Amino acid sequence: MRLLFLLQPGANSRSIFQGLIRGFADAGHHAMVLELAPFWNAYAREPARKEALMGEATRALADLIRRERADATVAMWGNGISTFAGGMAAGRPSTVFDVLGVPHLLYWLDAPHWAAQGSAASLFGHPAIAGPMLLHAVNNEGIAQEMTAVLGFGRTVPIAYGVDTRVFRPEAAPAGEAEFDLVVSCGPGDPPPTAIELRELESDAPDMPAIRAERARLAAGEMHRFQKTDADRRLLALLLESQICTPHAPMLARTREIARSEASLAGAVSALLADPVRWVGATGAIRGVDQSARAFTIAWLSRRCRMAVFGAASDAWPITATRAGEIPFERMTEWYGRGLAGLNVMRWQDDVGVNIKPLEIGASGRACLCAHRVGIDGLLEPGREVITFDTPDGALGELRELRDSPPRAAEIGAAARARIERDHTWAARATTLATALAGVRGGQAPTRQAVMG
């Protein structure tokens, strides 16, 4: 295929997207790149002329697509549809890609629920976002179903992340000579610690149920913003209870199960599912029960092992570690290589699926200690290619075993690297996405089983 990639400025997200572009080229596709920065800069310089400038940019895009005979276009998040003007196609408001009849892949590195500080909410329920030429990709089935069934998006495929094995590669000292026990990549968004969490950081067996109960109490305090009726209050209380009891089940499936089990709440469920903004707000608050898991685990482990962290580690948490701060994307593999193992704990914005970090750690030839998530065993085999844990003290037990047996840590890192080279490169993902894009062009519905990682 001849593919035109609309590349955004930025740091890590740009580098990840460039890895995907190289993956398409590696898979035998013709990859062309159009930089979006000049358009964004022009809009920022002359906001009063933005509409006219966008029209000019859209005509230039259309000319480029025709001149280069592009079979499809690709952009991260909604950048392709926010940079260029839309129009009408088949009597409905449409993106430029539907007007031109050219497939467009929207690769949601962050789900639209929380991408760009929630600015994607303006797309929810808009007819253009379900256009027949659009294909959405996100990293897990649970969010994919929410996008189509609740947010009003069109065809959406769940596909695991990939990794560029030329950027992330083993090039460090043997595991037994590692400078640190654990290396962690941190991102923003951790809530400040509660008094209970600060207390439990001192315990060698932290009371995670007590921590989650306190977080549930805080979440319950936010529920009034999303409750309109007594039935709403009952529904959201049940969803909050489900987060405590079954956090690994997809939120949408839990919601539908409540409607089946309590017929009196069917109307409240229907109303919630028909209001995407309220759905995102309410379920985000409910998922907050587990939002501090990442920061707590890092802070707890940092007091009990040699740790290095890079990225946006929260200053609100007492993390005792070597802090590297923000580092260039290309140096992340170097930092992972300085550890016996890498640590990954997700922030629970969603319920299933795995972020990109276990692949980056494994591609760097290091064992990944990963907090259990539904979907991890579809990427890497627990116990052989990745180590999973349920609690911080469980993670420490696993780490101690690795410290006692550096050869085992090296074996896990090598096995992860081999699996990733075989199954989880961006070239492998590109092959799957190209097939899905070809289906868009041919008017075929995507087969979800064919696009899972």
Short mmCIF file of C-alpha atoms in Angstrom, two decimals:
data_model
loop_
_atom_site.label_atom_id
_atom_site.label_comp_id
_atom_site.label_asym_id
_atom_site.label_seq_id
_atom_site.Cartn_x
_atom_site.Cartn_y
_atom_site.Cartn_z
CA MET A 1 0.00 0.00 0.00
CA ARG A 2 0.98 3.63 -0.49
CA LEU A 3 0.42 5.31 2.86
CA LEU A 4 0.57 8.97 3.83
CA PHE A 5 1.42 9.51 7.50
CA LEU A 6 0.42 12.81 9.15
CA LEU A 7 3.17 13.24 11.72
CA GLN A 8 2.64 15.42 14.78
CA PRO A 9 5.36 17.35 16.63
CA GLY A 10 6.20 16.20 20.13
CA ALA A 11 8.55 13.98 22.08
CA ASN A 12 7.67 10.40 23.03
CA SER A 13 4.43 10.19 21.05
CA ARG A 14 6.22 11.41 17.92
CA SER A 15 8.98 8.83 18.40
CA ILE A 16 6.45 6.04 18.90
CA PHE A 17 4.60 7.10 15.75
CA GLN A 18 7.87 7.19 13.81
CA GLY A 19 8.44 3.61 14.96
CA LEU A 20 5.05 2.64 13.53
CA ILE A 21 5.92 4.40 10.25
CA ARG A 22 9.17 2.44 10.03
CA GLY A 23 7.17 -0.69 10.77
CA PHE A 24 4.97 -0.11 7.74
CA ALA A 25 8.08 0.38 5.62
CA ASP A 26 9.61 -2.80 7.05
CA ALA A 27 6.42 -4.64 6.16
CA GLY A 28 6.86 -3.65 2.51
CA HIS A 29 4.58 -0.62 2.28
CA HIS A 30 5.46 2.74 0.74
CA ALA A 31 5.50 5.24 3.62
CA MET A 32 5.24 8.98 2.96
CA VAL A 33 5.27 11.60 5.73
CA LEU A 34 3.55 14.99 5.95
CA GLU A 35 4.59 17.11 8.93
CA LEU A 36 1.66 18.71 10.77
CA ALA A 37 3.73 21.31 12.65
CA PRO A 38 3.67 23.93 9.84
CA PHE A 39 -0.13 23.84 9.76
CA TRP A 40 -0.45 24.06 13.54
CA ASN A 41 2.05 26.91 13.68
CA ALA A 42 0.15 28.82 11.02
CA TYR A 43 -3.16 28.40 12.87
CA ALA A 44 -1.53 29.61 16.09
CA ARG A 45 0.03 32.67 14.40
CA GLU A 46 -3.20 33.81 12.77
CA PRO A 47 -6.15 32.52 14.80
CA ALA A 48 -8.53 34.95 13.10
CA ARG A 49 -7.73 33.31 9.75
CA LYS A 50 -7.76 29.74 11.00
CA GLU A 51 -10.82 28.72 8.99
CA ALA A 52 -9.36 30.07 5.74
CA LEU A 53 -5.96 28.59 6.48
CA MET A 54 -7.54 25.24 7.24
CA GLY A 55 -9.34 25.33 3.91
CA GLU A 56 -6.05 25.96 2.13
CA ALA A 57 -4.37 23.16 4.08
CA THR A 58 -7.18 20.76 3.20
CA ARG A 59 -6.92 21.52 -0.50
CA ALA A 60 -3.16 20.97 -0.29
CA LEU A 61 -3.73 17.65 1.45
CA ALA A 62 -6.20 16.55 -1.21
CA ASP A 63 -3.74 17.50 -3.97
CA LEU A 64 -0.96 15.57 -2.24
CA ILE A 65 -3.11 12.45 -1.81
CA ARG A 66 -4.06 12.51 -5.48
CA ARG A 67 -0.56 13.32 -6.73
CA GLU A 68 1.12 10.61 -4.66
CA ARG A 69 -1.72 8.12 -5.25
CA ALA A 70 -2.04 7.43 -1.53
CA ASP A 71 -4.15 4.38 -0.78
CA ALA A 72 -4.74 5.47 2.83
CA THR A 73 -3.69 8.00 5.44
CA VAL A 74 -2.66 7.53 9.07
CA ALA A 75 -2.47 9.93 12.01
CA MET A 76 -2.19 9.58 15.75
CA TRP A 77 -5.29 10.32 17.82
CA GLY A 78 -7.66 12.73 16.03
CA ASN A 79 -4.87 14.86 14.57
CA GLY A 80 -5.87 14.15 10.98
CA ILE A 81 -9.44 15.30 11.44
CA SER A 82 -8.64 18.31 13.65
CA THR A 83 -5.95 19.69 11.32
CA PHE A 84 -7.97 19.59 8.10
CA ALA A 85 -11.47 20.82 7.30
CA GLY A 86 -14.36 18.47 6.75
CA GLY A 87 -17.33 18.66 4.45
CA MET A 88 -20.42 16.75 3.41
CA ALA A 89 -20.46 13.23 2.04
CA ALA A 90 -23.59 11.19 1.34
CA GLY A 91 -25.64 13.97 2.94
CA ARG A 92 -23.89 13.88 6.32
CA PRO A 93 -21.15 15.92 7.99
CA SER A 94 -17.91 14.12 7.21
CA THR A 95 -14.17 14.34 7.53
CA VAL A 96 -12.04 15.20 4.52
CA PHE A 97 -11.15 11.54 4.22
CA ASP A 98 -14.77 10.54 3.63
CA VAL A 99 -15.19 13.41 1.21
CA LEU A 100 -12.16 12.16 -0.74
CA GLY A 101 -13.05 8.49 -0.33
CA VAL A 102 -9.62 7.70 1.17
CA PRO A 103 -9.32 5.43 4.22
CA HIS A 104 -7.88 7.09 7.32
CA LEU A 105 -6.49 5.32 10.38
CA LEU A 106 -6.80 7.13 13.71
CA TYR A 107 -4.25 5.46 15.99
CA TRP A 108 -5.34 6.18 19.57
CA LEU A 109 -2.13 5.95 21.61
CA ASP A 110 -4.32 7.21 24.45
CA ALA A 111 -8.00 6.33 24.30
CA PRO A 112 -10.34 9.21 23.32
CA HIS A 113 -11.77 9.12 26.86
CA TRP A 114 -8.71 10.93 28.22
CA ALA A 115 -6.56 11.84 25.20
CA ALA A 116 -5.31 15.44 25.15
CA GLN A 117 -6.79 16.27 28.56
CA GLY A 118 -10.22 15.12 27.44
CA SER A 119 -10.47 17.40 24.40
CA ALA A 120 -11.67 14.51 22.23
CA ALA A 121 -15.03 14.72 24.00
CA SER A 122 -16.20 17.08 21.24
CA LEU A 123 -16.08 14.08 18.89
CA PHE A 124 -18.39 11.89 20.97
CA GLY A 125 -21.57 11.12 19.09
CA HIS A 126 -20.64 13.33 16.11
CA PRO A 127 -21.67 11.66 12.84
CA ALA A 128 -18.32 12.41 11.21
CA ILE A 129 -16.40 10.23 13.67
CA ALA A 130 -18.28 7.18 12.43
CA GLY A 131 -17.57 7.87 8.77
CA PRO A 132 -17.16 4.82 6.51
CA MET A 133 -13.58 5.75 5.55
CA LEU A 134 -12.39 5.98 9.16
CA LEU A 135 -10.71 3.16 11.05
CA HIS A 136 -9.93 3.59 14.74
CA ALA A 137 -7.29 1.51 16.51
CA VAL A 138 -6.86 1.24 20.28
CA ASN A 139 -4.89 -1.17 22.43
CA ASN A 140 -7.66 -3.21 24.08
CA GLU A 141 -11.04 -4.77 23.45
CA GLY A 142 -12.78 -3.17 26.44
CA ILE A 143 -12.11 0.40 25.28
CA ALA A 144 -12.79 -0.55 21.65
CA GLN A 145 -16.27 -1.66 22.65
CA GLU A 146 -16.87 1.53 24.61
CA MET A 147 -15.79 3.61 21.62
CA THR A 148 -18.30 1.95 19.30
CA ALA A 149 -21.19 1.26 21.69
CA VAL A 150 -21.06 4.40 23.85
CA LEU A 151 -18.92 7.14 22.30
CA GLY A 152 -20.41 6.81 18.81
CA PHE A 153 -17.21 5.95 16.96
CA GLY A 154 -17.29 3.88 13.80
CA ARG A 155 -15.30 0.77 13.08
CA THR A 156 -12.75 0.27 15.83
CA VAL A 157 -10.19 -2.48 16.10
CA PRO A 158 -8.32 -3.55 19.25
CA ILE A 159 -4.66 -4.18 18.56
CA ALA A 160 -1.77 -4.45 21.00
CA TYR A 161 1.08 -1.99 20.85
CA GLY A 162 4.27 -2.80 19.02
CA VAL A 163 7.86 -1.74 19.58
CA ASP A 164 10.81 -0.68 17.45
CA THR A 165 13.46 -3.26 18.25
CA ARG A 166 16.17 -1.07 16.74
CA VAL A 167 15.49 1.68 19.26
CA PHE A 168 14.90 -0.69 22.20
CA ARG A 169 17.68 -3.25 22.19
CA PRO A 170 19.95 -5.17 24.59
CA GLU A 171 23.23 -3.35 24.89
CA ALA A 172 23.93 -3.19 28.61
CA ALA A 173 26.01 -5.03 31.16
CA PRO A 174 24.92 -8.53 32.23
CA ALA A 175 21.96 -8.61 34.60
CA GLY A 176 24.15 -9.66 37.49
CA GLU A 177 26.18 -6.45 37.15
CA ALA A 178 23.16 -4.13 37.04
CA GLU A 179 23.46 -0.78 38.77
CA PHE A 180 19.83 -0.86 39.97
CA ASP A 181 17.39 -3.56 40.98
CA LEU A 182 14.45 -1.87 39.23
CA VAL A 183 14.12 0.84 36.59
CA VAL A 184 10.74 2.49 36.14
CA SER A 185 9.29 4.79 33.49
CA CYS A 186 6.79 7.18 35.10
CA GLY A 187 4.08 9.27 33.53
CA PRO A 188 1.84 12.07 34.82
CA GLY A 189 -1.56 11.74 36.42
CA ASP A 190 -0.97 10.07 39.77
CA PRO A 191 -3.31 11.36 42.52
CA PRO A 192 -1.67 12.62 45.73
CA PRO A 193 -1.33 10.01 48.47
CA THR A 194 -3.94 9.61 51.19
CA ALA A 195 -3.07 9.32 54.86
CA ILE A 196 -3.77 5.59 54.69
CA GLU A 197 -1.41 5.17 51.76
CA LEU A 198 1.37 7.07 53.51
CA ARG A 199 0.86 4.84 56.55
CA GLU A 200 0.94 1.64 54.50
CA LEU A 201 4.18 2.64 52.79
CA GLU A 202 5.82 1.78 56.12
CA SER A 203 4.30 -1.70 56.27
CA ASP A 204 6.09 -4.74 54.84
CA ALA A 205 2.66 -6.20 54.08
CA PRO A 206 0.62 -3.21 52.91
CA ASP A 207 -3.14 -3.39 53.42
CA MET A 208 -4.22 -2.99 49.81
CA PRO A 209 -7.94 -3.62 50.57
CA ALA A 210 -7.86 -0.71 53.03
CA ILE A 211 -6.23 1.52 50.44
CA ARG A 212 -8.80 0.59 47.81
CA ALA A 213 -11.66 1.06 50.29
CA GLU A 214 -10.43 4.61 51.00
CA ARG A 215 -10.17 5.30 47.28
CA ALA A 216 -13.70 3.94 46.84
CA ARG A 217 -14.92 6.34 49.52
CA LEU A 218 -13.34 9.23 47.63
CA ALA A 219 -14.87 8.02 44.37
CA ALA A 220 -18.30 7.82 45.99
CA GLY A 221 -17.96 11.47 46.89
CA GLU A 222 -17.66 12.35 43.22
CA MET A 223 -20.75 10.40 42.18
CA HIS A 224 -23.26 13.19 42.80
CA ARG A 225 -22.02 14.95 39.65
CA PHE A 226 -23.21 12.05 37.52
CA GLN A 227 -26.45 11.13 39.29
CA LYS A 228 -29.77 12.45 38.07
CA THR A 229 -32.20 9.96 39.64
CA ASP A 230 -32.40 7.40 42.44
CA ALA A 231 -31.84 4.73 39.80
CA ASP A 232 -28.62 6.49 38.79
CA ARG A 233 -27.43 6.42 42.38
CA ARG A 234 -28.13 2.70 42.63
CA LEU A 235 -26.46 1.98 39.28
CA LEU A 236 -23.29 3.89 40.06
CA ALA A 237 -23.11 2.37 43.55
CA LEU A 238 -23.23 -1.09 41.98
CA LEU A 239 -20.57 -0.15 39.46
CA LEU A 240 -18.37 1.15 42.26
CA GLU A 241 -18.89 -2.12 44.12
CA SER A 242 -17.94 -4.02 40.96
CA GLN A 243 -14.70 -2.04 40.76
CA ILE A 244 -13.82 -3.22 44.25
CA CYS A 245 -14.72 -6.86 43.54
CA THR A 246 -13.99 -7.41 39.83
CA PRO A 247 -11.71 -4.63 38.55
CA HIS A 248 -10.33 -6.79 35.73
CA ALA A 249 -13.73 -7.16 34.05
CA PRO A 250 -14.50 -4.60 31.32
CA MET A 251 -16.61 -1.72 32.61
CA LEU A 252 -19.14 -1.95 29.78
CA ALA A 253 -19.67 -5.66 30.40
CA ARG A 254 -20.22 -4.98 34.11
CA THR A 255 -22.74 -2.28 33.27
CA ARG A 256 -24.70 -4.53 30.95
CA GLU A 257 -24.70 -7.30 33.54
CA ILE A 258 -26.28 -4.90 36.05
CA ALA A 259 -29.04 -4.15 33.55
CA ARG A 260 -29.68 -7.87 33.13
CA SER A 261 -29.65 -8.65 36.84
CA GLU A 262 -31.74 -5.65 37.98
CA ALA A 263 -34.47 -4.90 35.47
CA SER A 264 -35.45 -1.73 37.36
CA LEU A 265 -32.07 -0.22 36.39
CA ALA A 266 -32.35 -0.92 32.67
CA GLY A 267 -33.54 2.62 31.99
CA ALA A 268 -30.73 4.16 34.01
CA VAL A 269 -28.20 2.01 32.14
CA SER A 270 -29.65 3.05 28.78
CA ALA A 271 -29.55 6.71 29.78
CA LEU A 272 -25.93 6.46 30.95
CA LEU A 273 -24.84 4.70 27.76
CA ALA A 274 -26.61 7.36 25.70
CA ASP A 275 -24.61 10.15 27.38
CA PRO A 276 -20.92 9.64 26.43
CA VAL A 277 -19.60 12.56 28.47
CA ARG A 278 -21.39 11.37 31.60
CA TRP A 279 -20.24 7.80 30.94
CA VAL A 280 -16.59 8.86 30.67
CA GLY A 281 -16.82 11.02 33.79
CA ALA A 282 -18.62 8.47 35.93
CA THR A 283 -16.54 5.47 34.92
CA GLY A 284 -13.36 7.52 35.29
CA ALA A 285 -14.30 8.31 38.88
CA ILE A 286 -15.10 4.66 39.55
CA ARG A 287 -11.81 3.49 38.08
CA GLY A 288 -10.19 5.91 40.50
CA VAL A 289 -10.40 3.14 43.09
CA ASP A 290 -7.18 1.80 41.54
CA GLN A 291 -5.68 5.00 40.19
CA SER A 292 -3.01 5.25 42.88
CA ALA A 293 -1.76 1.67 42.40
CA ARG A 294 1.13 2.77 40.19
CA ALA A 295 2.45 5.51 42.46
CA PHE A 296 1.96 3.45 45.63
CA THR A 297 3.76 0.42 44.21
CA ILE A 298 6.70 2.51 43.00
CA ALA A 299 6.99 4.41 46.29
CA TRP A 300 6.67 1.23 48.37
CA LEU A 301 9.28 -0.69 46.36
CA SER A 302 11.64 2.29 46.23
CA ARG A 303 12.10 1.98 49.99
CA ARG A 304 13.11 -1.66 49.70
CA CYS A 305 15.34 -1.90 46.63
CA ARG A 306 17.76 0.06 44.48
CA MET A 307 15.48 1.93 42.08
CA ALA A 308 15.86 4.45 39.27
CA VAL A 309 12.93 6.32 37.79
CA PHE A 310 12.69 8.47 34.69
CA GLY A 311 9.84 10.51 33.29
CA ALA A 312 7.21 12.51 35.16
CA ALA A 313 7.47 10.91 38.60
CA SER A 314 5.09 12.62 41.01
CA ASP A 315 6.75 14.82 43.64
CA ALA A 316 3.74 14.28 45.89
CA TRP A 317 4.83 10.69 46.60
CA PRO A 318 7.89 9.89 48.77
CA ILE A 319 9.83 7.94 46.15
CA THR A 320 13.34 7.04 47.32
CA ALA A 321 15.14 6.51 44.03
CA THR A 322 17.62 7.91 41.59
CA ARG A 323 15.55 10.35 39.53
CA ALA A 324 16.73 10.79 35.96
CA GLY A 325 13.92 13.19 35.04
CA GLU A 326 12.71 13.43 31.48
CA ILE A 327 15.09 11.65 29.12
CA PRO A 328 15.08 11.37 25.31
CA PHE A 329 13.02 8.49 23.98
CA GLU A 330 16.09 6.90 22.41
CA ARG A 331 17.84 6.71 25.82
CA MET A 332 15.06 4.79 27.57
CA THR A 333 16.53 1.45 26.54
CA GLU A 334 19.88 2.51 28.05
CA TRP A 335 18.20 3.22 31.37
CA TYR A 336 16.28 -0.06 31.35
CA GLY A 337 19.62 -1.77 30.74
CA ARG A 338 20.98 -0.27 33.94
CA GLY A 339 18.50 -2.33 35.96
CA LEU A 340 18.24 -5.98 36.83
CA ALA A 341 14.60 -5.65 35.77
CA GLY A 342 12.04 -3.07 34.68
CA LEU A 343 8.81 -2.37 36.55
CA ASN A 344 5.41 -1.72 34.97
CA VAL A 345 2.21 -0.80 36.82
CA MET A 346 -0.69 0.71 34.88
CA ARG A 347 -2.76 3.61 36.19
CA TRP A 348 -6.11 1.91 35.67
CA GLN A 349 -7.72 4.35 33.28
CA ASP A 350 -9.17 1.21 31.71
CA ASP A 351 -9.76 -2.34 32.87
CA VAL A 352 -8.08 -4.71 30.41
CA GLY A 353 -5.17 -4.58 28.01
CA VAL A 354 -1.51 -3.75 28.47
CA ASN A 355 0.46 -0.58 27.86
CA ILE A 356 3.63 -0.34 25.77
CA LYS A 357 6.18 -0.54 28.60
CA PRO A 358 6.49 -4.34 28.95
CA LEU A 359 7.43 -4.47 25.27
CA GLU A 360 9.98 -1.67 25.63
CA ILE A 361 11.50 -3.36 28.70
CA GLY A 362 11.55 -6.81 27.11
CA ALA A 363 12.98 -5.49 23.84
CA SER A 364 15.77 -3.98 25.93
CA GLY A 365 16.63 -7.51 27.04
CA ARG A 366 15.48 -7.03 30.62
CA ALA A 367 12.91 -8.94 32.64
CA CYS A 368 9.71 -7.00 33.24
CA LEU A 369 7.93 -7.13 36.58
CA CYS A 370 4.37 -6.32 35.51
CA ALA A 371 1.33 -5.83 37.70
CA HIS A 372 -1.25 -8.35 36.53
CA ARG A 373 -3.51 -7.23 33.70
CA VAL A 374 -5.96 -9.14 31.55
CA GLY A 375 -4.15 -9.50 28.23
CA ILE A 376 -0.55 -9.76 29.42
CA ASP A 377 -0.44 -13.50 28.77
CA GLY A 378 -1.40 -12.85 25.14
CA LEU A 379 1.76 -10.77 24.73
CA LEU A 380 4.35 -12.47 26.91
CA GLU A 381 4.28 -15.78 28.75
CA PRO A 382 4.20 -15.25 32.53
CA GLY A 383 7.07 -16.93 34.30
CA ARG A 384 9.13 -17.32 31.13
CA GLU A 385 8.96 -14.00 29.25
CA VAL A 386 7.50 -11.70 31.91
CA ILE A 387 6.88 -11.84 35.65
CA THR A 388 3.47 -10.79 36.91
CA PHE A 389 2.40 -9.88 40.43
CA ASP A 390 -0.76 -8.80 42.27
CA THR A 391 0.56 -6.79 45.22
CA PRO A 392 3.64 -4.68 45.98
CA ASP A 393 4.97 -7.25 48.46
CA GLY A 394 4.40 -9.90 45.84
CA ALA A 395 6.52 -7.85 43.43
CA LEU A 396 9.27 -7.60 46.05
CA GLY A 397 9.26 -11.36 46.51
CA GLU A 398 9.68 -11.85 42.77
CA LEU A 399 12.45 -9.26 42.66
CA ARG A 400 14.33 -10.96 45.47
CA GLU A 401 14.26 -14.22 43.55
CA LEU A 402 15.74 -12.44 40.54
CA ARG A 403 18.44 -10.87 42.70
CA ASP A 404 19.28 -14.33 44.04
CA SER A 405 19.48 -15.72 40.50
CA PRO A 406 20.75 -13.19 37.93
CA PRO A 407 20.95 -15.94 35.28
CA ARG A 408 17.17 -16.38 35.55
CA ALA A 409 16.67 -12.64 35.11
CA ALA A 410 18.86 -12.78 32.01
CA GLU A 411 16.94 -15.78 30.65
CA ILE A 412 13.60 -13.99 31.05
CA GLY A 413 14.95 -10.86 29.36
CA ALA A 414 16.37 -12.89 26.46
CA ALA A 415 13.13 -14.86 26.05
CA ALA A 416 11.10 -11.64 26.05
CA ARG A 417 13.36 -10.11 23.42
CA ALA A 418 13.04 -13.19 21.20
CA ARG A 419 9.24 -13.24 21.52
CA ILE A 420 8.98 -9.53 20.76
CA GLU A 421 11.22 -9.82 17.69
CA ARG A 422 8.98 -12.64 16.46
CA ASP A 423 5.50 -11.33 17.28
CA HIS A 424 5.41 -7.77 18.56
CA THR A 425 7.35 -5.47 16.27
CA TRP A 426 5.69 -2.48 14.63
CA ALA A 427 6.11 -4.34 11.33
CA ALA A 428 3.86 -7.11 12.66
CA ARG A 429 1.29 -4.56 13.75
CA ALA A 430 1.56 -2.75 10.41
CA THR A 431 0.69 -5.93 8.54
CA THR A 432 -2.48 -6.29 10.58
CA LEU A 433 -3.44 -2.64 10.27
CA ALA A 434 -2.82 -2.62 6.51
CA THR A 435 -5.22 -5.55 6.15
CA ALA A 436 -7.83 -3.65 8.16
CA LEU A 437 -7.31 -0.51 6.04
CA ALA A 438 -7.70 -2.55 2.88
CA GLY A 439 -11.00 -3.76 4.29
CA VAL A 440 -12.12 -0.16 4.80
CA ARG A 441 -11.34 0.60 1.18
CA GLY A 442 -13.24 -2.48 0.11
CA GLY A 443 -16.18 -1.76 2.42
CA GLN A 444 -15.61 -4.80 4.61
CA ALA A 445 -16.27 -4.85 8.34
CA PRO A 446 -13.15 -5.58 10.41
CA THR A 447 -12.82 -8.98 12.06
CA ARG A 448 -11.82 -8.34 15.66
CA GLN A 449 -10.21 -11.72 16.17
CA ALA A 450 -7.88 -10.97 13.26
CA VAL A 451 -6.49 -7.81 14.74
CA MET A 452 -5.81 -8.75 18.36
CA GLY A 453 -2.12 -8.67 19.26
#
